[in-house]
PDB file of C-alpha atoms in Angstrom:
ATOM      1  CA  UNK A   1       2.807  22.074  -1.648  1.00 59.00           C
ATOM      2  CA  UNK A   2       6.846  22.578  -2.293  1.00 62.00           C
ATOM      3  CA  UNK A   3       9.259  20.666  -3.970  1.00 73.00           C
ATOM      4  CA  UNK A   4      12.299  20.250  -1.758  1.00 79.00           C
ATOM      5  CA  UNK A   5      15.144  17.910  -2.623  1.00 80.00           C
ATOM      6  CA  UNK A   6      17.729  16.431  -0.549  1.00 81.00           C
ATOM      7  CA  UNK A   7      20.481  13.680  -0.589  1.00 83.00           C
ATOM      8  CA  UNK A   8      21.021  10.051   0.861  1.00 81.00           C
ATOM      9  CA  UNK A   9      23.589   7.850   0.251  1.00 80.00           C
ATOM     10  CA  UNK A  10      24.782  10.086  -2.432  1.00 83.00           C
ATOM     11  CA  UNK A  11      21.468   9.960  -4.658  1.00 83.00           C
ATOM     12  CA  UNK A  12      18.765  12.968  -4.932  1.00 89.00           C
ATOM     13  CA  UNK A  13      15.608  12.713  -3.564  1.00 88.00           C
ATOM     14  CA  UNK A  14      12.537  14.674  -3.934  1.00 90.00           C
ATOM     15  CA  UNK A  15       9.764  15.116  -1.046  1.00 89.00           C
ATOM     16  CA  UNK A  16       7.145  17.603  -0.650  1.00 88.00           C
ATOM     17  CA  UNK A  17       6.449  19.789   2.581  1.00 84.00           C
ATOM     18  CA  UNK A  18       6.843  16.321   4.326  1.00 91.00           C
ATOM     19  CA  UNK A  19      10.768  15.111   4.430  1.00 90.00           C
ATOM     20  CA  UNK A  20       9.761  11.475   4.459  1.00 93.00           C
ATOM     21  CA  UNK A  21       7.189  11.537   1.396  1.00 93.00           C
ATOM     22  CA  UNK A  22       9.504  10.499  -1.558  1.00 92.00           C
ATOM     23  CA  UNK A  23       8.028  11.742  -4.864  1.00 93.00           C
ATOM     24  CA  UNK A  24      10.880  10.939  -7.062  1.00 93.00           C
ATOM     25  CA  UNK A  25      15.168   9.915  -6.945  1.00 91.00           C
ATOM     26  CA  UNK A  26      17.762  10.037  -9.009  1.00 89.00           C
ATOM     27  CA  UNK A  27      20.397   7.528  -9.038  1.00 86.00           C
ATOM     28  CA  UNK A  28      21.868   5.369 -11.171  1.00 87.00           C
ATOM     29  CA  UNK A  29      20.535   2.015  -8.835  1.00 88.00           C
ATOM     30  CA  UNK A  30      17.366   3.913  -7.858  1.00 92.00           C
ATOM     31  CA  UNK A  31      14.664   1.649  -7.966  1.00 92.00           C
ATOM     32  CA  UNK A  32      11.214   2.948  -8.389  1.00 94.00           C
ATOM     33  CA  UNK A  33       7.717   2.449  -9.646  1.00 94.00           C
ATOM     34  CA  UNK A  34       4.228   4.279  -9.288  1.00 95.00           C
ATOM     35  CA  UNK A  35       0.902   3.411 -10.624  1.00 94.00           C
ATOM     36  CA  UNK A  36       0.423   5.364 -13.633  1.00 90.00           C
ATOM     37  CA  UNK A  37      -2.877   7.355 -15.071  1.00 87.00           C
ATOM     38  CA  UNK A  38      -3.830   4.698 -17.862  1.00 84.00           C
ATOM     39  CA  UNK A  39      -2.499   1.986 -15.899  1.00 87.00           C
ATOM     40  CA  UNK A  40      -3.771  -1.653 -17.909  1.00 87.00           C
ATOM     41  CA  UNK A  41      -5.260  -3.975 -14.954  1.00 86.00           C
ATOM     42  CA  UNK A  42      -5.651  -6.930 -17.457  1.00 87.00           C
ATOM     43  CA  UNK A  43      -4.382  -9.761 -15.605  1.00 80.00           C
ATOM     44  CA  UNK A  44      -0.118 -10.543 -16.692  1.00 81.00           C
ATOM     45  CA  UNK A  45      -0.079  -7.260 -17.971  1.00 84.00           C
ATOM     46  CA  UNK A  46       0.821  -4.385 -15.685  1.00 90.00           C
ATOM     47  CA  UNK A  47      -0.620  -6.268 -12.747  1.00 93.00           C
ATOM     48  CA  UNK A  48      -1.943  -9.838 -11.365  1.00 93.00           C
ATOM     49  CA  UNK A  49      -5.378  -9.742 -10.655  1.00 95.00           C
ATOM     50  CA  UNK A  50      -7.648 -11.883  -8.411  1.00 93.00           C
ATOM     51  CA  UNK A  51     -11.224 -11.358  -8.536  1.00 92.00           C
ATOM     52  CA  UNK A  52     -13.032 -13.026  -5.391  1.00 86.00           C
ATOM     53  CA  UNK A  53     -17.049 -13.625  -6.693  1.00 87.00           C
ATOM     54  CA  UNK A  54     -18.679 -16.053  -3.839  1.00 79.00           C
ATOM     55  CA  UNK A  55     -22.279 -14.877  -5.153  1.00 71.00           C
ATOM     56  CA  UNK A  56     -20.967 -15.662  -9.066  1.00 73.00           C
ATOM     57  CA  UNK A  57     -20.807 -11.684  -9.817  1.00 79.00           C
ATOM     58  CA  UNK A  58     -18.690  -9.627 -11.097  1.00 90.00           C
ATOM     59  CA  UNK A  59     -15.852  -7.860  -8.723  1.00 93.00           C
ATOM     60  CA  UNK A  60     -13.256  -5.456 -10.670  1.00 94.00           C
ATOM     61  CA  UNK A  61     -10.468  -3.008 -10.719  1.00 94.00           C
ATOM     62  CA  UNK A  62     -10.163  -0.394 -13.522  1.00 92.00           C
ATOM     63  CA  UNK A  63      -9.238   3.020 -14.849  1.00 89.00           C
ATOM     64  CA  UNK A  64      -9.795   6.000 -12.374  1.00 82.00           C
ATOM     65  CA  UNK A  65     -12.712   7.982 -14.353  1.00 79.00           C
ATOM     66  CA  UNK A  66     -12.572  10.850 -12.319  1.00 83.00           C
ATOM     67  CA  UNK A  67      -9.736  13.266 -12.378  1.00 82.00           C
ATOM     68  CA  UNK A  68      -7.247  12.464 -10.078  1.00 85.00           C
ATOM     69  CA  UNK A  69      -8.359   8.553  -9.853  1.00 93.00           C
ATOM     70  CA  UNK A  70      -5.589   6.436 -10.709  1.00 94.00           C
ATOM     71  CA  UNK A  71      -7.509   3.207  -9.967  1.00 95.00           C
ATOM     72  CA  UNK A  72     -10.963   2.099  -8.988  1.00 96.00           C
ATOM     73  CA  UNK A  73     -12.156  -0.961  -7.048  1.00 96.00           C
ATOM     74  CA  UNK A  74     -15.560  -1.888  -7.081  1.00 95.00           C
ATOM     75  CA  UNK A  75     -16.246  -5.431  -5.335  1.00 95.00           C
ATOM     76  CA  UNK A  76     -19.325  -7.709  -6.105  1.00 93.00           C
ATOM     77  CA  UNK A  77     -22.511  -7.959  -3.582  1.00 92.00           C
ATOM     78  CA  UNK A  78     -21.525 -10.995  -1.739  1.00 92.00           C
ATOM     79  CA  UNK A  79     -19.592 -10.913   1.803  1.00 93.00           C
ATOM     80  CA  UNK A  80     -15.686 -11.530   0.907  1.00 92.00           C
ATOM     81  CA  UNK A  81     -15.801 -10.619  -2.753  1.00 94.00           C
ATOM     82  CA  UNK A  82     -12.998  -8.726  -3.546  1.00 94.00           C
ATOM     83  CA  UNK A  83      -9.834  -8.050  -5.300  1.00 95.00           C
ATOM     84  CA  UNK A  84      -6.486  -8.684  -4.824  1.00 96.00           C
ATOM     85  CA  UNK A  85      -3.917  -7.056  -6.737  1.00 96.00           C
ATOM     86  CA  UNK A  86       0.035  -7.261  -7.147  1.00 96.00           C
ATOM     87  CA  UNK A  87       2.623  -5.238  -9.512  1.00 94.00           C
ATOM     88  CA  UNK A  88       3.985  -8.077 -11.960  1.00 92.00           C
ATOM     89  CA  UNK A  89       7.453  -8.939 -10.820  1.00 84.00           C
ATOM     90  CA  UNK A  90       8.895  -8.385  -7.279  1.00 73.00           C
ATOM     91  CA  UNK A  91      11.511  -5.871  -7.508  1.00 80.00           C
ATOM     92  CA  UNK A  92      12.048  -4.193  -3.981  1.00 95.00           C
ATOM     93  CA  UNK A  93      13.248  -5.950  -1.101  1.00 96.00           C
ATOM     94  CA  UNK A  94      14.001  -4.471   2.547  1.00 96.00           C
ATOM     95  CA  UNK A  95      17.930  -5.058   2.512  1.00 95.00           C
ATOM     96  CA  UNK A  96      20.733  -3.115   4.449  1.00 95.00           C
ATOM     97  CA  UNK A  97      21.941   0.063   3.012  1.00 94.00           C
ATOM     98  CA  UNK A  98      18.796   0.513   0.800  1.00 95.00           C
ATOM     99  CA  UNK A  99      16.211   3.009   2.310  1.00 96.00           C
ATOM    100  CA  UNK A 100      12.727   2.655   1.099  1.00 97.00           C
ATOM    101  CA  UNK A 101       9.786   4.881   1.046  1.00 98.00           C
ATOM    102  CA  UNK A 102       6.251   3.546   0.244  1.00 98.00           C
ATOM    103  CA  UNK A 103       3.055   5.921   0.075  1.00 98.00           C
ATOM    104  CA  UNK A 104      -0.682   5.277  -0.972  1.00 98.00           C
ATOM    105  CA  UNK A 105      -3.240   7.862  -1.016  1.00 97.00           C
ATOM    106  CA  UNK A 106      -6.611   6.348  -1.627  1.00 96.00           C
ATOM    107  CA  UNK A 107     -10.650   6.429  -0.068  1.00 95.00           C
ATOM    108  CA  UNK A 108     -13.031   3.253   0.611  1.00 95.00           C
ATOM    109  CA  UNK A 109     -16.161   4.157   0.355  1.00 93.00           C
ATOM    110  CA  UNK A 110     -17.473   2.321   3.652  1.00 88.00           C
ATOM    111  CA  UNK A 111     -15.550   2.096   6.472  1.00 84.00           C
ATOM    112  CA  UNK A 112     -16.713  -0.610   8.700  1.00 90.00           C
ATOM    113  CA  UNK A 113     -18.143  -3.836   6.734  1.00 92.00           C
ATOM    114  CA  UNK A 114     -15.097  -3.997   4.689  1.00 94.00           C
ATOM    115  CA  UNK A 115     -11.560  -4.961   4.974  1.00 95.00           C
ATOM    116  CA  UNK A 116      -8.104  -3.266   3.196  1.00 96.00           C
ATOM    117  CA  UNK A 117      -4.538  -4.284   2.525  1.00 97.00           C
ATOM    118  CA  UNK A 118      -2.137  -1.768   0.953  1.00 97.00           C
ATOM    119  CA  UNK A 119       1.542  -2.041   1.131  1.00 97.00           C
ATOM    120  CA  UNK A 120       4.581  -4.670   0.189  1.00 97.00           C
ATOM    121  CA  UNK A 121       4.214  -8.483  -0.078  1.00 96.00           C
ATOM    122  CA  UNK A 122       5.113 -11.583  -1.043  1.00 95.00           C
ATOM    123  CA  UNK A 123       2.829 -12.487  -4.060  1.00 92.00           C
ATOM    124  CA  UNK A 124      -0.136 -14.768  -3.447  1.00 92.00           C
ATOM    125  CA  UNK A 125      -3.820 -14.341  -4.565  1.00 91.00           C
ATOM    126  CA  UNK A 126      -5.259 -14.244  -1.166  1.00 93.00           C
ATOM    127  CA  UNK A 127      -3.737 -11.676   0.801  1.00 95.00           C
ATOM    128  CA  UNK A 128      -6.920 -11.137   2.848  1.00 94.00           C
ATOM    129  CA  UNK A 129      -9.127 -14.278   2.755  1.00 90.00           C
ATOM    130  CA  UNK A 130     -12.507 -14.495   5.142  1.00 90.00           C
ATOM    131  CA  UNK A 131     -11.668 -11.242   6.837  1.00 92.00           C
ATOM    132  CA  UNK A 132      -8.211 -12.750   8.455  1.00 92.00           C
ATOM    133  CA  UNK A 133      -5.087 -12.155   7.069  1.00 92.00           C
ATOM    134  CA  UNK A 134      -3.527 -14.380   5.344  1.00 90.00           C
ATOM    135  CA  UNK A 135      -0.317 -15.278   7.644  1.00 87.00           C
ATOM    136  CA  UNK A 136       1.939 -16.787   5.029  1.00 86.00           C
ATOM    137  CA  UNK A 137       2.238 -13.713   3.430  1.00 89.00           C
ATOM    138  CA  UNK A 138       5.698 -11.912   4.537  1.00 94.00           C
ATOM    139  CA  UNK A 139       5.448  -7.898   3.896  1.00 96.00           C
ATOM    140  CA  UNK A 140       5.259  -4.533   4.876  1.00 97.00           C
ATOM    141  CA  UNK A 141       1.544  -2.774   5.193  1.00 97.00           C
ATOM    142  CA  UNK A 142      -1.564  -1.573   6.128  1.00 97.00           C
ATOM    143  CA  UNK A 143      -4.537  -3.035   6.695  1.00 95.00           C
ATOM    144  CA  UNK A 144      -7.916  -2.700   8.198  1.00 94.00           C
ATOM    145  CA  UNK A 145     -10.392  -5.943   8.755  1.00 94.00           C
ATOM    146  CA  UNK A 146     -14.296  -5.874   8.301  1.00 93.00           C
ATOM    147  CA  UNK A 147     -16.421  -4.859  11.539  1.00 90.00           C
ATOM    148  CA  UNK A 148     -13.478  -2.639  12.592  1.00 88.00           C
ATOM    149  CA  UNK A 149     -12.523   1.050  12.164  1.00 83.00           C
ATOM    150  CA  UNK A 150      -8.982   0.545  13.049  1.00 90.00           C
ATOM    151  CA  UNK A 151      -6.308   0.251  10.297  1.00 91.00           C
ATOM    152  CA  UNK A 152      -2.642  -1.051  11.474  1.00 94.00           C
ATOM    153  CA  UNK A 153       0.578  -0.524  10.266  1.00 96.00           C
ATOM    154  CA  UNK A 154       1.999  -4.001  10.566  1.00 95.00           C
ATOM    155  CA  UNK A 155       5.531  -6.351   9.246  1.00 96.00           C
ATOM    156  CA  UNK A 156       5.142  -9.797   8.841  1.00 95.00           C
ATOM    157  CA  UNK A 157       7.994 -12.205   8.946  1.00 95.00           C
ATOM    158  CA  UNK A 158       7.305 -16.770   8.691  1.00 93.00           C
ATOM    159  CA  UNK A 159       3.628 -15.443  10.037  1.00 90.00           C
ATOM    160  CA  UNK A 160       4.753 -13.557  12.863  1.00 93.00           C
ATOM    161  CA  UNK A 161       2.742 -10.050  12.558  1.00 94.00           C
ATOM    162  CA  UNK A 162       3.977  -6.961  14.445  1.00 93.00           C
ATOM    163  CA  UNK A 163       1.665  -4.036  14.353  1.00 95.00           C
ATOM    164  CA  UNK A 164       1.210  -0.115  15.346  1.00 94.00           C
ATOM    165  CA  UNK A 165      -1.749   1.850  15.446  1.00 93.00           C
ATOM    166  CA  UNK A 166      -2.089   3.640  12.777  1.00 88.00           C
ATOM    167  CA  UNK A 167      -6.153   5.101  13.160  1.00 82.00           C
ATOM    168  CA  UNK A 168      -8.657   4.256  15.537  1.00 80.00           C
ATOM    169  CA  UNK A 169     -11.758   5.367  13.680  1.00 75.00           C
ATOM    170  CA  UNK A 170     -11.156   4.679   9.787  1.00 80.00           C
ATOM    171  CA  UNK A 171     -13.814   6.562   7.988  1.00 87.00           C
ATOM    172  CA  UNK A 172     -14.409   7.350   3.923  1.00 89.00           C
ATOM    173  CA  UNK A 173     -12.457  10.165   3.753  1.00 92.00           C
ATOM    174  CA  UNK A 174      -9.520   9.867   1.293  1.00 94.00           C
ATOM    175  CA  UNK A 175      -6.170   9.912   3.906  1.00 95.00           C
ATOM    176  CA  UNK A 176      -2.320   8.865   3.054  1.00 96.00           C
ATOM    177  CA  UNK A 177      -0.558   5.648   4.451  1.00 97.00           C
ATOM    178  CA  UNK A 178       3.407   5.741   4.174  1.00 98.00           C
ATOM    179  CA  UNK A 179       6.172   3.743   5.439  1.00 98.00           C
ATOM    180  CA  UNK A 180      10.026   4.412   5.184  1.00 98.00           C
ATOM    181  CA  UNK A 181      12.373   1.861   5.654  1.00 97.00           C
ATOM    182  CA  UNK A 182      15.445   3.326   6.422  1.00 95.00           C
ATOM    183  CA  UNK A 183      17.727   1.088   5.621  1.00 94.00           C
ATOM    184  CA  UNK A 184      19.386  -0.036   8.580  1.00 95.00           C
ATOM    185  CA  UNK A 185      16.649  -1.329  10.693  1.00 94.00           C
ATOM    186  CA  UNK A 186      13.742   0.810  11.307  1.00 97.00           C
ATOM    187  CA  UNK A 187      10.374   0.952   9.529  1.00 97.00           C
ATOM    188  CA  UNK A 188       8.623   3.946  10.415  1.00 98.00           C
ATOM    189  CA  UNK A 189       4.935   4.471   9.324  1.00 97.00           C
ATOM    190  CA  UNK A 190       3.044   7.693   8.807  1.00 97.00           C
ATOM    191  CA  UNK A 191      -0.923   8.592   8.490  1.00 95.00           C
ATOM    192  CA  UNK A 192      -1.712  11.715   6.848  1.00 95.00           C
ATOM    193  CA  UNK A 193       2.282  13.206   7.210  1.00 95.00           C
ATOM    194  CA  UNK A 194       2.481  12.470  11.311  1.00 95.00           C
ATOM    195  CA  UNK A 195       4.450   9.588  12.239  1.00 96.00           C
ATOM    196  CA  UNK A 196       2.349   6.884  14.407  1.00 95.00           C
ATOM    197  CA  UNK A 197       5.189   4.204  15.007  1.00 96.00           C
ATOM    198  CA  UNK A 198       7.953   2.285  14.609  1.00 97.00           C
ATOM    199  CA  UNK A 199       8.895  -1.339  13.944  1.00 95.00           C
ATOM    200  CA  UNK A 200      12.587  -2.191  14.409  1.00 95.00           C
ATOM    201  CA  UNK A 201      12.873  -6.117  14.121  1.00 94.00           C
ATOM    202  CA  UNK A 202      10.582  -9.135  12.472  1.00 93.00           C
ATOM    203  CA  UNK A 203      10.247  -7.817   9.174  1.00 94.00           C
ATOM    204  CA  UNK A 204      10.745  -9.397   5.874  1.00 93.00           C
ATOM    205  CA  UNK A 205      13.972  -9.704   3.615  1.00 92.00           C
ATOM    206  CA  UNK A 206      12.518 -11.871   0.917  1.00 94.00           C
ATOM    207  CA  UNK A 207      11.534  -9.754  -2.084  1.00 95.00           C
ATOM    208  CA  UNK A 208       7.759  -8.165  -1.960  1.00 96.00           C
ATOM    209  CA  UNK A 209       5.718  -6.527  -4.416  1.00 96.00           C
ATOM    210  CA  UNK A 210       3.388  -3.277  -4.554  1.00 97.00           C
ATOM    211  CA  UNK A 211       0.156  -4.820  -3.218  1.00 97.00           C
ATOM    212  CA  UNK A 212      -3.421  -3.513  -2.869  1.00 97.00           C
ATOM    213  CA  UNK A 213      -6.697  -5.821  -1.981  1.00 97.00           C
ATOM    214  CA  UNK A 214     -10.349  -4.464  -0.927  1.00 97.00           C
ATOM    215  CA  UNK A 215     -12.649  -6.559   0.250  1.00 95.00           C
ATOM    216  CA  UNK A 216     -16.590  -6.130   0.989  1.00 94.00           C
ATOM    217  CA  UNK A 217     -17.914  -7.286   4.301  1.00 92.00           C
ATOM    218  CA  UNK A 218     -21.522  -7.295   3.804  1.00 92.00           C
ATOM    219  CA  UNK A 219     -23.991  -7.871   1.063  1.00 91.00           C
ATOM    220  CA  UNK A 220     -23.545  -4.505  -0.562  1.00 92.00           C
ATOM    221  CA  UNK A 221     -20.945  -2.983  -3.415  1.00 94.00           C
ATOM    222  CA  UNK A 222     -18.268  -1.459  -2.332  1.00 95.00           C
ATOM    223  CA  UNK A 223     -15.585   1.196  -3.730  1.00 96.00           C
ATOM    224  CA  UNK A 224     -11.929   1.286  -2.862  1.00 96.00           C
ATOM    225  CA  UNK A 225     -10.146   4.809  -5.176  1.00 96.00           C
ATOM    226  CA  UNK A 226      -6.341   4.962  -5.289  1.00 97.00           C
ATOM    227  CA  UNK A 227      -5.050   8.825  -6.311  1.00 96.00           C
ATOM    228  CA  UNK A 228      -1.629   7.764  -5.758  1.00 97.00           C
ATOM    229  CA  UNK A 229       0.546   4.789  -4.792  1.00 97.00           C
ATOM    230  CA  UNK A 230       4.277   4.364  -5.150  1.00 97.00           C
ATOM    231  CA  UNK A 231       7.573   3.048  -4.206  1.00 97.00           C
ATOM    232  CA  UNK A 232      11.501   3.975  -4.234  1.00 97.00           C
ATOM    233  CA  UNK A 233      14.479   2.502  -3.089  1.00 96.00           C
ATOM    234  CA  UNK A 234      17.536   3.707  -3.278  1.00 94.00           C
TER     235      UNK A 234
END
């Protein structure tokens, strides 16, 4: 992988072999935040954290201990237990003139009989609840729903959800899910480094927050791994 650099709006930005995967800016008003190796998942802390236990378990999120593990989800044995998790704060909002790149590079451990949401939102504690979405959440994501192998790319806006295709057959292999904003009106999403669509009106301009929720969708433990998950705006 190279380290290439070039300029927008006057501010340095980094990207590997792919011109739209932002690993790091420099700018004065650059906004920016990644989960980091050691990251403290104790609720108020680094993030908000919402266990869902319908059987009266235990579902968590912790410390990667593998290398390269950032974060580990492991949900309880009951249908819908889960957990939903937001960066403290909501720093980034989609607003003209201010490009954003979001990336995640994670694995779920079952691909069907479970659901995922990864991306921007507004904060709530139920961004997935009974394997639906939960429509009055406004963001910019992914997501995938239990008894499906297809994951969308999708901007919500007062409940209104617009979606691309992002993969037709999900699977447990670890993959990358990016969008760029580019700061004029155009949200284009990427799976694995190849572009998959566009979405150029109904998204949100309230402020959103780094997001990530795994659900299970079947009596059974599940695992959701995050490597890597960030955002910048410029």
């Amino acid at each position: 992988m190279s380290t290439l650099s070039k300029y927008v709006n006057g501010v340095q930005i980094y990207y590997d072999d792919y011109e739209h995967r932002w690993v790091r800016a420099v700018g004065p008003d650059v906004r920016s935040w990644e989960m980091r190796l050691g990251s403290d998942f104790t609720t108020a802390c680094e993030y908000t954290v919402t266990a869902v236990n319908t059987g009266g378990g235990t579902s968590t999120i912790a410390q990667g201990i593998t290398a390269g593990i950032r974060a580990i989800i492991t949900t309880d044995d009951a249908d819908n237990d889960a957990i939903n998790c937001q960066v403290v704060g909501t720093p980034f909002q989609l607003a003209s003139g201010h490009p954003l790149y979001f990336g995640w590079k994670g694995t779920i451990n079952e691909a069907t009989q479970s659901d995922l949401f990864i991306g921007m939102a507004t904060k709530d504690t139920t961004l997935i609840a009974a394997h639906a979405l939960n429509l009055a959440d406004d963001g910019v994501y992914f997501y995938k729903l239990d008894n499906t192998v297809i994951i969308y790319g999708a901007a919500e806006k007062s409940g209104t959800v617009g979606t691309v295709t992002c993969a037709t057959s999900e699977d447990t292999s670890a993959h990358i899910y990016e969008f760029l904003y580019d700061g004029v009106g155009a949200i284009t999403y990427y799976f694995d480094g190849t572009q998959i669509g566009q979405i150029t009106s109904g998204y949100p301009t309230v402020v959103l927050s780094p997001s990530l929720f795994f659900a299970t969708g079947s009596a059974a433990v599940k695992t959701c791994t995050t490597e890597w998950m960030r955002v910048i705006q410029l």
